[in-house]
Coordinates of C-alpha atoms in Angstrom, one line a residue:
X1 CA -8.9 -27.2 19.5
X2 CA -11.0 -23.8 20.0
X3 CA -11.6 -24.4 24.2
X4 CA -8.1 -25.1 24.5
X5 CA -7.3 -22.2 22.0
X6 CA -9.3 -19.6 23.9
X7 CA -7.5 -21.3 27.1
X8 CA -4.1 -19.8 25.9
X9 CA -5.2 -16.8 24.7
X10 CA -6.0 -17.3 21.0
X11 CA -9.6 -16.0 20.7
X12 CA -12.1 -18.5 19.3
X13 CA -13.3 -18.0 15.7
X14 CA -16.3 -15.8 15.1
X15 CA -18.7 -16.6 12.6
X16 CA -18.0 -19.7 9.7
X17 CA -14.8 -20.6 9.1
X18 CA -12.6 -24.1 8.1
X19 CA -11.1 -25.4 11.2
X20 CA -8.6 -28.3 10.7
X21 CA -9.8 -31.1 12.8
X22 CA -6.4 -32.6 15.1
X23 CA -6.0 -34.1 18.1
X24 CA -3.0 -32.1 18.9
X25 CA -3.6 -29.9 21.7
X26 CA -1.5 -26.8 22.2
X27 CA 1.3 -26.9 24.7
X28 CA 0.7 -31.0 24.4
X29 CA 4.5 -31.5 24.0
X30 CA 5.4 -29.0 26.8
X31 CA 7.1 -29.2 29.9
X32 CA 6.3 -27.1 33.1
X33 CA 7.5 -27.0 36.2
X34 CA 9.4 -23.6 38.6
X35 CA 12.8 -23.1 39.4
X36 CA 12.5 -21.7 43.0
X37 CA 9.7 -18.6 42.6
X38 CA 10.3 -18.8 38.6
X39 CA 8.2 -20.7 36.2
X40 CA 8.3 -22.4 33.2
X41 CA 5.9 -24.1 30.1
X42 CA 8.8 -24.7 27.3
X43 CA 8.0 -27.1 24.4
X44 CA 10.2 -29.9 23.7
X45 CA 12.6 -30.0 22.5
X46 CA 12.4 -26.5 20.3
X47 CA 13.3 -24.3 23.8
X48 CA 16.4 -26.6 24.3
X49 CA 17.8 -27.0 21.5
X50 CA 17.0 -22.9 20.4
X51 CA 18.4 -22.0 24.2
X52 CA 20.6 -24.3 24.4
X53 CA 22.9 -23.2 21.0
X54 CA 22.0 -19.7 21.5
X55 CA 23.9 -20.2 25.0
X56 CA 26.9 -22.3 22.9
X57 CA 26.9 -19.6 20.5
X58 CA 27.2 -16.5 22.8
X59 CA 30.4 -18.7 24.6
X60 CA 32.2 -19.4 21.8
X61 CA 32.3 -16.0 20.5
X62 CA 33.4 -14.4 23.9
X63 CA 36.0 -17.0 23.9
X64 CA 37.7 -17.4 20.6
X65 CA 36.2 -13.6 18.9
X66 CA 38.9 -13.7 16.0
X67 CA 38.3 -17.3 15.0
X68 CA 34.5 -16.3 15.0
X69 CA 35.2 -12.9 13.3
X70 CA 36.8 -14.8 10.2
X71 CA 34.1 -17.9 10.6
X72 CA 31.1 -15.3 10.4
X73 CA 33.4 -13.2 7.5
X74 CA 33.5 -16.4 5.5
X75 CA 29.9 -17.2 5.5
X76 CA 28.8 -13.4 4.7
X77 CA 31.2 -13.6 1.3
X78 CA 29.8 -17.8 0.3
X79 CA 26.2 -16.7 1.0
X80 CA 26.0 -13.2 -0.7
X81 CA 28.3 -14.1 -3.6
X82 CA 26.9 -17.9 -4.3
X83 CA 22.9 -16.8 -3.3
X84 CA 21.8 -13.4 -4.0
X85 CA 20.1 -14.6 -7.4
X86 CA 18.1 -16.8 -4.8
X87 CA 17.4 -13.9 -2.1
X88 CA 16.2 -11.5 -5.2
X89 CA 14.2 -13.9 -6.7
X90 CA 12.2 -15.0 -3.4
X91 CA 11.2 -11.5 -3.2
X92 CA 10.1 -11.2 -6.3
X93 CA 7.9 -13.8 -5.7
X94 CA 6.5 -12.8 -2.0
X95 CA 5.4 -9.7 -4.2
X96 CA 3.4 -11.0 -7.1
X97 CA 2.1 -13.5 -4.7
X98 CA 0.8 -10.4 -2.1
X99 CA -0.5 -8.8 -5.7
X100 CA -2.5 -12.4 -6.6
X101 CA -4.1 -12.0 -3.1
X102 CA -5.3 -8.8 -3.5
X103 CA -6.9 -9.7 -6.5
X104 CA -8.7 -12.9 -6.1
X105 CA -11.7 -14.2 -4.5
X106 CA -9.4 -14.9 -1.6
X107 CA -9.7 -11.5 -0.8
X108 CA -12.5 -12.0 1.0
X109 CA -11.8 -13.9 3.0
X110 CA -11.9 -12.3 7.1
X111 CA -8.9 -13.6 9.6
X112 CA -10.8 -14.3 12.8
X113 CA -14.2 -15.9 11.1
X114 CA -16.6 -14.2 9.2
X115 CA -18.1 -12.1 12.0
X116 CA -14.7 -11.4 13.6
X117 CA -14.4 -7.3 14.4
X118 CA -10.8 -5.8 14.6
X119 CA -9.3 -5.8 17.6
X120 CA -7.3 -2.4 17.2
X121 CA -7.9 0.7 15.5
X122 CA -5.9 1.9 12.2
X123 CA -4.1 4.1 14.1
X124 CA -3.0 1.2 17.0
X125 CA -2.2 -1.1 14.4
X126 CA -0.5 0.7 12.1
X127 CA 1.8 2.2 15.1
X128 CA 2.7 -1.0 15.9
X129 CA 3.4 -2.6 12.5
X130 CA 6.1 0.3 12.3
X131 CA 8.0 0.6 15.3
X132 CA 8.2 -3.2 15.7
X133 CA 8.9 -3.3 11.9
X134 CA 11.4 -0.9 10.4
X135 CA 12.2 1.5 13.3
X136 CA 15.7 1.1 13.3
X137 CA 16.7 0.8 10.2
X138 CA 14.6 4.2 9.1
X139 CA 16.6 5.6 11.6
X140 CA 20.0 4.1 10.4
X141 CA 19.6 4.5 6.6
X142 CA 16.9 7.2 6.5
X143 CA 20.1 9.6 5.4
X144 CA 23.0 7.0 4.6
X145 CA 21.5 5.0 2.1
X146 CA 20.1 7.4 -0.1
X147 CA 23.2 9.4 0.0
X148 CA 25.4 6.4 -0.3
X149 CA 23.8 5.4 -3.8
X150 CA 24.0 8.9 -4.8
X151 CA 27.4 9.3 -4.4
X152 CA 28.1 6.4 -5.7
X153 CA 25.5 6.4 -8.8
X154 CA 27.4 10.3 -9.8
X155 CA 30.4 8.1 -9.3
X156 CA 30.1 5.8 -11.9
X157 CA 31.7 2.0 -13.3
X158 CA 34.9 1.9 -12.1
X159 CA 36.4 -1.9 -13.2
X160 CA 39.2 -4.4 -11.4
X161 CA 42.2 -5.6 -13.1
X162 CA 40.0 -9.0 -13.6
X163 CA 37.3 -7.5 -14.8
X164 CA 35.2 -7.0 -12.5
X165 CA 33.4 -4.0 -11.2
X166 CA 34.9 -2.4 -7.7
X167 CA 32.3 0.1 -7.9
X168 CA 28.7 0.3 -5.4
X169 CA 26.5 1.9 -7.9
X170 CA 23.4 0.5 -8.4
X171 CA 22.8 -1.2 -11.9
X172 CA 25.1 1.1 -14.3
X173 CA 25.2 4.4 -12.3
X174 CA 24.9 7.5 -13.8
X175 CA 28.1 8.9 -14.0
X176 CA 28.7 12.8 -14.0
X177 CA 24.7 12.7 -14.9
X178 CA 23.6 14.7 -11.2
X179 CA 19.5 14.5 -11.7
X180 CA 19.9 10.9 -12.6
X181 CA 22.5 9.9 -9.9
X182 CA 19.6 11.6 -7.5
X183 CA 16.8 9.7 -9.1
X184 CA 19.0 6.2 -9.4
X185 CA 20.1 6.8 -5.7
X186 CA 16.5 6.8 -4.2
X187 CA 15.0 4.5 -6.5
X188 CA 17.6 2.3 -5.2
X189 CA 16.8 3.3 -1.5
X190 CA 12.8 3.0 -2.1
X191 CA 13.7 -0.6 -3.7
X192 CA 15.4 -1.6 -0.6
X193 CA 12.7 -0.3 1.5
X194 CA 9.0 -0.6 -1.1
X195 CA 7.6 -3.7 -1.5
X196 CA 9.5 -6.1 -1.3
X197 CA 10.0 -6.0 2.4
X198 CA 6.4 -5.5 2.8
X199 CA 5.6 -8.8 0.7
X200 CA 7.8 -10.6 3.0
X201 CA 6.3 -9.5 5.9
X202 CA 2.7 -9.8 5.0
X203 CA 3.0 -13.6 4.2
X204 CA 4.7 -14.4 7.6
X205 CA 1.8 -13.0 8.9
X206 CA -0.9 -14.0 6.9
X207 CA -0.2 -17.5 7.2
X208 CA -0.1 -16.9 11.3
X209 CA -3.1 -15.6 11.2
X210 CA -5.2 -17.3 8.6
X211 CA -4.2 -20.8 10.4
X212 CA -4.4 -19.8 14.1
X213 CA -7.8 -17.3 13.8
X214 CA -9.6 -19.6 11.3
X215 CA -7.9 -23.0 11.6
X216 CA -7.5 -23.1 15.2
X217 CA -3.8 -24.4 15.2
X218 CA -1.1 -23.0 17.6
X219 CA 0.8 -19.7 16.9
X220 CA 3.4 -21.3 15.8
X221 CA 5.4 -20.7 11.9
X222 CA 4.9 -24.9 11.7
X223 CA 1.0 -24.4 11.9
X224 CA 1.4 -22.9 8.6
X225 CA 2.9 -26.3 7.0
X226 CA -0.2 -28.6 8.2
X227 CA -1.7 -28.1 4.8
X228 CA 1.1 -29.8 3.8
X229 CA 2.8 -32.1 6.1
X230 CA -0.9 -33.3 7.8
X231 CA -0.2 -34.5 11.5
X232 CA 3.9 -34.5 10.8
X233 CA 3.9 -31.1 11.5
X234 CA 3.9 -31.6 15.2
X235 CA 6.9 -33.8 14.9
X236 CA 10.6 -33.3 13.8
X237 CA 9.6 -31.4 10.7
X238 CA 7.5 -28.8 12.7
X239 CA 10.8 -28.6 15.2
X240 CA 13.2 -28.1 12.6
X241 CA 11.0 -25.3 11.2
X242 CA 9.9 -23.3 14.2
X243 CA 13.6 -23.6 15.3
X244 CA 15.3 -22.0 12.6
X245 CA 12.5 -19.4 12.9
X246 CA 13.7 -18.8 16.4
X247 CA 17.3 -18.9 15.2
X248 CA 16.4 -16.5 12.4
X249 CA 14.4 -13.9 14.7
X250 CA 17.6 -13.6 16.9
X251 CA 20.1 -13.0 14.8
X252 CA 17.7 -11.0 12.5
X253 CA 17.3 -8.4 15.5
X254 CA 20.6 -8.8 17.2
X255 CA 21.6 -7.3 13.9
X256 CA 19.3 -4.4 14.4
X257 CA 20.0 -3.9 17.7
X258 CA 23.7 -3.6 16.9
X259 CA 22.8 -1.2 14.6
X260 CA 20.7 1.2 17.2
X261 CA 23.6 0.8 19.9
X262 CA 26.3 2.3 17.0
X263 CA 23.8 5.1 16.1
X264 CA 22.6 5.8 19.4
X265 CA 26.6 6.1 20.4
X266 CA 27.4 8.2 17.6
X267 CA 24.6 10.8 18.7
X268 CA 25.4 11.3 22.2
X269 CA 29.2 11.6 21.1
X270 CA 28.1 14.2 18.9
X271 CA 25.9 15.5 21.1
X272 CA 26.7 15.0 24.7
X273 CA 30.9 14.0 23.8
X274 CA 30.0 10.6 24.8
X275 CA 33.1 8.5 24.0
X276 CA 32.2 6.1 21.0
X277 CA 34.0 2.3 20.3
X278 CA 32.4 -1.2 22.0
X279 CA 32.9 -0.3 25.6
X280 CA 29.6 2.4 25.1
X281 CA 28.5 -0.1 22.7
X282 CA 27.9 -2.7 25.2
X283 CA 27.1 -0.3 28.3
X284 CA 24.0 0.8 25.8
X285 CA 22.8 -2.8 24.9
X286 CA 22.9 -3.7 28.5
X287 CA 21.4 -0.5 29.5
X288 CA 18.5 -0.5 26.7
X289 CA 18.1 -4.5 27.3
X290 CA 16.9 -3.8 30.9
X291 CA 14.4 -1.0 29.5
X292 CA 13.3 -3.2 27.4
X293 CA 12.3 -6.0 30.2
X294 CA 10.6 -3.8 32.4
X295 CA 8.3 -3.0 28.7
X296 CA 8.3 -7.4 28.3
X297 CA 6.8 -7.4 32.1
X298 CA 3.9 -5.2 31.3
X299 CA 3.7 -7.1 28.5
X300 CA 1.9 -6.2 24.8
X301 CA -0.9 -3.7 25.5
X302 CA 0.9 -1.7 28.3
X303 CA 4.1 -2.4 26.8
X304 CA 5.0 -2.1 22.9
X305 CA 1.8 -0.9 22.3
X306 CA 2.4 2.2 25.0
X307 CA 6.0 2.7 23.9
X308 CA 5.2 2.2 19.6
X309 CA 3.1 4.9 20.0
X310 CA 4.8 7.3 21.7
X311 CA 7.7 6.8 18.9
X312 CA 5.3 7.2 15.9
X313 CA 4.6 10.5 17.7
X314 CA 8.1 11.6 17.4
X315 CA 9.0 10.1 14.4
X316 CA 6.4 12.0 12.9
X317 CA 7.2 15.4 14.5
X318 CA 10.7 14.8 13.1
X319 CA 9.3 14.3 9.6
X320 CA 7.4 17.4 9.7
X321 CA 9.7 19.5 11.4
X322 CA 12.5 18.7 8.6
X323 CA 9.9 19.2 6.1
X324 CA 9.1 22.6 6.8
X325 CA 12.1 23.5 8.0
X326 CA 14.2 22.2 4.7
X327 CA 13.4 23.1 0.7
X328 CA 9.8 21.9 1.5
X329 CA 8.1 22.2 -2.0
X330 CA 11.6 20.3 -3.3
X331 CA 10.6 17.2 -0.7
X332 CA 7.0 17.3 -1.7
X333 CA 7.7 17.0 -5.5
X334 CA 10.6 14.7 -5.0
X335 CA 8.2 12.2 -3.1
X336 CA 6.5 11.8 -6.5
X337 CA 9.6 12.1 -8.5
X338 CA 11.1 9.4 -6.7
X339 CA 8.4 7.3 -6.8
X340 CA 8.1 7.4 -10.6
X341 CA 12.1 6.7 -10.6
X342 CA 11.2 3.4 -8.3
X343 CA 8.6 2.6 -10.5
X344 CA 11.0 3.1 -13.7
X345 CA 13.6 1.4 -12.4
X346 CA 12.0 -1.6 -10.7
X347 CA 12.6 -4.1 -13.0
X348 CA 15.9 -3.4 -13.5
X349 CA 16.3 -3.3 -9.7
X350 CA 14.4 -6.8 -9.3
X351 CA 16.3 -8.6 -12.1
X352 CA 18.1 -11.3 -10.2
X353 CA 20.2 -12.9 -13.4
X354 CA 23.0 -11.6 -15.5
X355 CA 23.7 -8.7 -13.3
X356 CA 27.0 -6.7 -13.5
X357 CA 26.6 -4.6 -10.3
X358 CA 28.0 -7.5 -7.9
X359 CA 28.7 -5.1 -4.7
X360 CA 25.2 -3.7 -5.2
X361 CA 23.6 -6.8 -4.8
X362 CA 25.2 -8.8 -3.0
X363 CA 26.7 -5.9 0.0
X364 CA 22.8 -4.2 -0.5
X365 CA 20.1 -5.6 -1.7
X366 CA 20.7 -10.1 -1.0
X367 CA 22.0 -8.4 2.8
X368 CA 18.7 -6.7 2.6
X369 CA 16.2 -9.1 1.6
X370 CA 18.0 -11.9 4.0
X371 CA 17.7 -9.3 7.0
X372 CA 13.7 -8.9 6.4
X373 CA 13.4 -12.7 6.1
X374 CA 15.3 -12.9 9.5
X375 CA 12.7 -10.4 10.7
X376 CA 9.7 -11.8 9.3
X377 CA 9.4 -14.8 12.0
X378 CA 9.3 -12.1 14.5
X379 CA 7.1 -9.1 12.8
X380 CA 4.8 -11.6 11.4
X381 CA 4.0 -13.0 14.2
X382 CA 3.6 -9.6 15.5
X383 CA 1.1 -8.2 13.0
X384 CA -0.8 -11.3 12.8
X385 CA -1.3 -10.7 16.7
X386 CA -2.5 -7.9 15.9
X387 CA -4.8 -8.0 13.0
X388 CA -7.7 -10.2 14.0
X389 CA -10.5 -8.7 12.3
X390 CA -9.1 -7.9 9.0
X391 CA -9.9 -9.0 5.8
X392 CA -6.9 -10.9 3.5
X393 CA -7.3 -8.1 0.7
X394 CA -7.5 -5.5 3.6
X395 CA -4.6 -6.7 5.5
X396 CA -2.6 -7.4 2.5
X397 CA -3.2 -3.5 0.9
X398 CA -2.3 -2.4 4.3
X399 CA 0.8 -3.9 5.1
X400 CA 2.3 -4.0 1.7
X401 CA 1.3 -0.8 0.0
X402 CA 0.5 2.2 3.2
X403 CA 3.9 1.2 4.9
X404 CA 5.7 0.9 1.5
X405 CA 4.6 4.9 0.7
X406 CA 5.1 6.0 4.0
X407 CA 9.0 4.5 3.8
X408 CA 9.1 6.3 0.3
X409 CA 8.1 9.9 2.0
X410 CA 10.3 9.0 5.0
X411 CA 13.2 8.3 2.8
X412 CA 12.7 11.3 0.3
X413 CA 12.4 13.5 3.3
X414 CA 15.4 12.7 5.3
X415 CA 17.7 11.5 2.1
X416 CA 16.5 14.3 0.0
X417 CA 17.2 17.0 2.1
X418 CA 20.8 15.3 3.0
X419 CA 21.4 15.2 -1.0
X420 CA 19.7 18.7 -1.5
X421 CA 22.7 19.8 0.7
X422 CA 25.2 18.2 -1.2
X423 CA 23.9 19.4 -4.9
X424 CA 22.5 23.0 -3.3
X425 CA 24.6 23.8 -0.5
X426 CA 27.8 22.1 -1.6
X427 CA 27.7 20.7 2.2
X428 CA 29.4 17.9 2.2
X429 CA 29.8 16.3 5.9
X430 CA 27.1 14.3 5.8
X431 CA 27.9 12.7 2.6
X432 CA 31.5 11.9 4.0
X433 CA 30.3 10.8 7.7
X434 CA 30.0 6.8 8.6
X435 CA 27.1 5.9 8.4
X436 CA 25.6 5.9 11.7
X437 CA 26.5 9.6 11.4
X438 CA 25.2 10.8 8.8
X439 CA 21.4 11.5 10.1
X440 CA 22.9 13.4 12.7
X441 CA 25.4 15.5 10.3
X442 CA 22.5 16.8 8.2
X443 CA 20.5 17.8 11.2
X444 CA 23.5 19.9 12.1
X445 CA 22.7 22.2 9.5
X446 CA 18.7 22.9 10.2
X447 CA 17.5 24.9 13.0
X448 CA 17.3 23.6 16.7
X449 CA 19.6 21.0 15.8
X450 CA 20.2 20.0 19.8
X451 CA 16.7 19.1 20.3
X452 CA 16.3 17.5 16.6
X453 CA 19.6 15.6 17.7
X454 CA 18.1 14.2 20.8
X455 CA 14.8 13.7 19.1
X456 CA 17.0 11.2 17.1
X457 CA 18.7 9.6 19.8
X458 CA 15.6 8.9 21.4
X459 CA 13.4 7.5 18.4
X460 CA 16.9 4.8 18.3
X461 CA 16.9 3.8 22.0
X462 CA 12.7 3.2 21.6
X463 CA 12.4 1.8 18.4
X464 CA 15.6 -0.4 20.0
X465 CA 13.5 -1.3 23.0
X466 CA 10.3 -2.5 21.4
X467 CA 12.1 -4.4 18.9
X468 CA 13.9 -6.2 21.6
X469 CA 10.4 -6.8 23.4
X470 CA 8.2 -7.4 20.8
X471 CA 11.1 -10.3 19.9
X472 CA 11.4 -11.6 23.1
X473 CA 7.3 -11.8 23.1
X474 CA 7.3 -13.9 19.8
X475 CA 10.0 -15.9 20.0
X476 CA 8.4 -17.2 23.6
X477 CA 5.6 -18.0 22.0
X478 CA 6.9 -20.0 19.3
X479 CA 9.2 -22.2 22.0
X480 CA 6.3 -22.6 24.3
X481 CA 4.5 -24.5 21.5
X482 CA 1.7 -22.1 20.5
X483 CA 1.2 -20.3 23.8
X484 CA 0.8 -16.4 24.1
X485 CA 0.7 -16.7 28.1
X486 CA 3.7 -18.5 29.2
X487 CA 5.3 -17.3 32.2
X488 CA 7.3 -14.4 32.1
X489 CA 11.0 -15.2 33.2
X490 CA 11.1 -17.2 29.6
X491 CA 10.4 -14.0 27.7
X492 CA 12.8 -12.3 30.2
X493 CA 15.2 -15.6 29.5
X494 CA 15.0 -14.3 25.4
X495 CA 14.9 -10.4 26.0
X496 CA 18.6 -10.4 28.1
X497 CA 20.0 -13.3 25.3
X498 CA 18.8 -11.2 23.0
X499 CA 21.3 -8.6 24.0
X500 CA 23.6 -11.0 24.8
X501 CA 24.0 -12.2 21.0
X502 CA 24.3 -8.9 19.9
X503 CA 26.7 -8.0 22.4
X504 CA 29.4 -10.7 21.4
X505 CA 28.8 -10.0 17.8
X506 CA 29.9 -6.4 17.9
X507 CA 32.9 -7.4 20.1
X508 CA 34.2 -10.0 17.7
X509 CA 36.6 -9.5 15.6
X510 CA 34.1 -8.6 12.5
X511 CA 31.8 -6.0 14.5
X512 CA 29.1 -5.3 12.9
X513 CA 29.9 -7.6 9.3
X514 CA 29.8 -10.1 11.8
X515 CA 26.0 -9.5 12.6
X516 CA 25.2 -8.9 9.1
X517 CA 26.8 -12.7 8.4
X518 CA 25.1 -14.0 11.0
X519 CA 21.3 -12.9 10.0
X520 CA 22.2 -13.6 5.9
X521 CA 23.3 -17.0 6.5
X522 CA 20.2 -17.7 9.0
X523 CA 18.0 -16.2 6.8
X524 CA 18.8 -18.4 3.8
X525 CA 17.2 -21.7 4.7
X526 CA 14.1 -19.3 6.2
X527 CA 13.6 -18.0 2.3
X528 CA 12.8 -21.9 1.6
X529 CA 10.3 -22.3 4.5
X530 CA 8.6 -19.1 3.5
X531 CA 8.4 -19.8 -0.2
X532 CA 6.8 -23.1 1.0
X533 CA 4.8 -20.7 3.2
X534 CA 3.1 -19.6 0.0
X535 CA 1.6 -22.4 -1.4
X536 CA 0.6 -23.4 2.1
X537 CA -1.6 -20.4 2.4
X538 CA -3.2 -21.1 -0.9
X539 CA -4.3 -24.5 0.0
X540 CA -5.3 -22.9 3.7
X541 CA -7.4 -19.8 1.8
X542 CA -9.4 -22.4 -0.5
X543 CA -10.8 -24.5 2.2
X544 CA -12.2 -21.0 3.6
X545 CA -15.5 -19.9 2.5
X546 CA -14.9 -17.0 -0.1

């Protein structure tokens, strides 16, 4: 397994380690060939079936949008209504689980083999673990969220004729109470965006990397499972699982890139009078899509890695810029404010029985946690790519807890400020703006707000292109069986379906509900294969010398 390993571009393991002896070789099950001057290494039969519906799907929406707008409505209401105990609970469990890791002898353990070095600096890797990560959505909900809950937190319980609340607080709000509904409103946001997400991610990755680097199986999700299926993995059961991975990843960041498109079209509108509605919509998708190609042909390293960089740039100059341009020492001591609210609140927050504040959990946080399990296919395999070298206690501390504080300063920053206008000011735009407007309503009222505006715009459009190329780069791999150097056009076949999915989405009848039903009911059999996942890289961690 390691010659033909190193032959597709998974390094050999350095130093001991506990390879799993197969005869499967990767790419075994492939089938190549070229189409004129195109070529082709697709595994069979996860690339046709994957294609193949994603193809289906994007027709059938085009042709019959309202009957796919109340199809995709339907399943949004029976999954978040029947399942969010089960999405809450999963992450509750990829946490403690991350925690466990941390802790025990497992720790020690080094992805790569026991000499393995890294292959990127801090700085290179934790770039990329951002803008692939959570780009778009800091940009989206950096302002709305936290100023959504607190609206709704000073709002208060407000009931239905049958009982049942109508209300979007978070647990029981804090009516007329304006320092809680502020420190309920973030902790809220910092749940959504802490470590929980983090958890999910990191154990996606870890078990890509643990059993590609040290086992020498295929980067594939199904490696993962050989600890418990043996040699069935590389049958039906290891298609059915790397296939609704793919199916996952796609909807998971057609959702995201929907999204990007409706912020990215409310900022030039507000900035430029670009008209808004679908027609821009789709014009951007399109547009972005073919950015984000030319970034898949120069692929990882002169690609995302390039372009992830650049953005952290920004997105950092943006942070400080607002910082010391706002009620700086009010952001400062809210970061640890906030944090002590998250901390507070937490297990409230997490409880995933007897709750009462149904349109919190089910509209927030079950949407949430189904949307990072969508994504975790596609950033796992990601950071795994990318974190050869590491230690499991290492990589685990620094994808669950550095990104989870940097999302907490991020958020009190940019949904501090927006609430500090409300509470100080008495500005109240931003607060009543849709949400892919509010970001740009409280920049309206700092200093250089044209530039900060198109600052904004611009951190969307990237953070929408190397999503859309890192996921075309992964979701390759997984339907060329394992291989990280399959020809291009098959990585340019997922980047333009990519946009073609979220296209038809936003122009059906449901918009952008219809994208968020699409990625919670995909990411609902995914929270069984990763909970799987778990116990798969326990066995996988105590075969390796620790």
């Amino acid at each position: 397994m390691t010659d033909d390993s190193a032959n597709q571009g998974i390094p050999e393991p350095e130093g001991e380690v506990a390879l799993i002896e197969t005869d499967y070789e990767i790419g075994q099950d492939n089938v190549d060939g070229s189409v004129g001057p195109f070529g082709f290494d697709i595994h069979n039969p996860v690339f046709m079936i994957s294609g193949l519906s994603i193809v289906l799907f994007v027709f059938y929406t085009l042709a019959l949008p309202e009957q796919a707008g109340a199809v995709f409505s339907w399943l949004f209401t029976t999954v978040t209504t029947g399942f969010d105990w089960f999405f809450i609970g999963a992450a509750n469990i990829f946490v403690l689980f991350c925690f466990l890791l941390i802790v025990t002898p497992y720790g020690r353990v080094r992805l790569g083999g026991a000499d393995a070095t890294p292959d990127y600096s801090y700085i290179g890797w934790f770039a990329m673990l951002f803008a692939a990560g959570m780009g778009i959505g800091l940009m989206f909900y950096g302002v709305s969220e936290p100023m959504s809950h607190f609206s709704s937190s000073f709002g208060g319980v407000a009931m239905g004729e049958d009982g049942v609340r109508t209300d979007w607080a978070p647990l029981g709000g804090a009516e007329g109470d304006q320092v809680e509904a502020v420190r309920l409103g973030m902790a809220a946001t910092i749940f959504h965006w802490g470590l929980h997400p983090w958890a999910i991610y990191a154990v996606v990755a870890l078990s890509l990397a643990l059993f590609s680097y040290n086992k020498g199986l295929p980067l594939t999700i199904r490696s993962a499972f050989y600890p418990i299926l043996g040699e069935r993995v590389w049958g039906w059961w290891g298609h059915v699982i790397d296939t609704l991975a793919v199916f996952a990843t796609l909807f998971g960041l057609a959702t995201s890139l929907g999204f990007g498109a409706t912020q990215a079209n409310a900022g030039l509108n507000e900035l430029f009078g670009v008209p808004t509605g679908s027609t821009t919509e789709v014009i951007l998708i399109s547009a972005i899509t073919a950015v984000a190609l030319i970034s898949v042909l120069r692929g990882l390293d002169g690609g995302v890695k390039v372009l992830s960089e650049i953005n952290m740039g920004l997105a950092f100059a943006l942070l400080i810029f607002v910082l010391l341009v706002g009620p700086t020492l009010l952001l400062l001591t809210g970061f640890g404010d906030y944090l002590w609210a998250y901390v507070q609140y937490l297990p409230q927050l997490a409880n995933p029985l007897g709750r009462e504040d149904v349109n919190f959990t089910q509209g927030w946080t079950a949407f949430y946690w189904a949307w990072w399990i969508s994504w975790s296919p596609f950033v796992g395999m990601f950071i795994a790519r990318v974190s050869r070298g590491r230690t499991v206690r290492e990589f685990v501390i620094c994808v669950l807890l550095i990104p989870s504080l940097v999302c907490v300063l991020w958020m009190s920053v940019f949904g501090g400020i927006a609430i500090d206008q409300v509470v100080s000011d008495g500005y109240t735009v931003a607060q009543e703006a849709a949400l892919e407007l509010k970001l740009f309503k409280m920049l309206d009222q700092l200093p250089l707000v044209q530039i900060t505006s198109l600052i904004g715009i611009v951190l969307v459009i990237v953070f929408f292109v190397t999503s859309s190329d890192s996921g075309s780069l992964v979701i390759d791999t997984i339907t060329a069986g394992g291989k990280v150097d399959a020809p291009v056009p098959q990585r340019v076949f997922w980047c333009v379906f990519e946009g073609a999915v979220a296209i038809v989405l936003l122009l059906s009848a449901g918009g952008l509900q219809s994208l968020q039903s699409m990625v919670i009911s995909t990411g609902l059999p995914f929270t069984i294969v990763l909970l799987t996942m778990c116990w798969a890289i326990w066995k996988g961690l105590s075969t390796e010398a620790h």
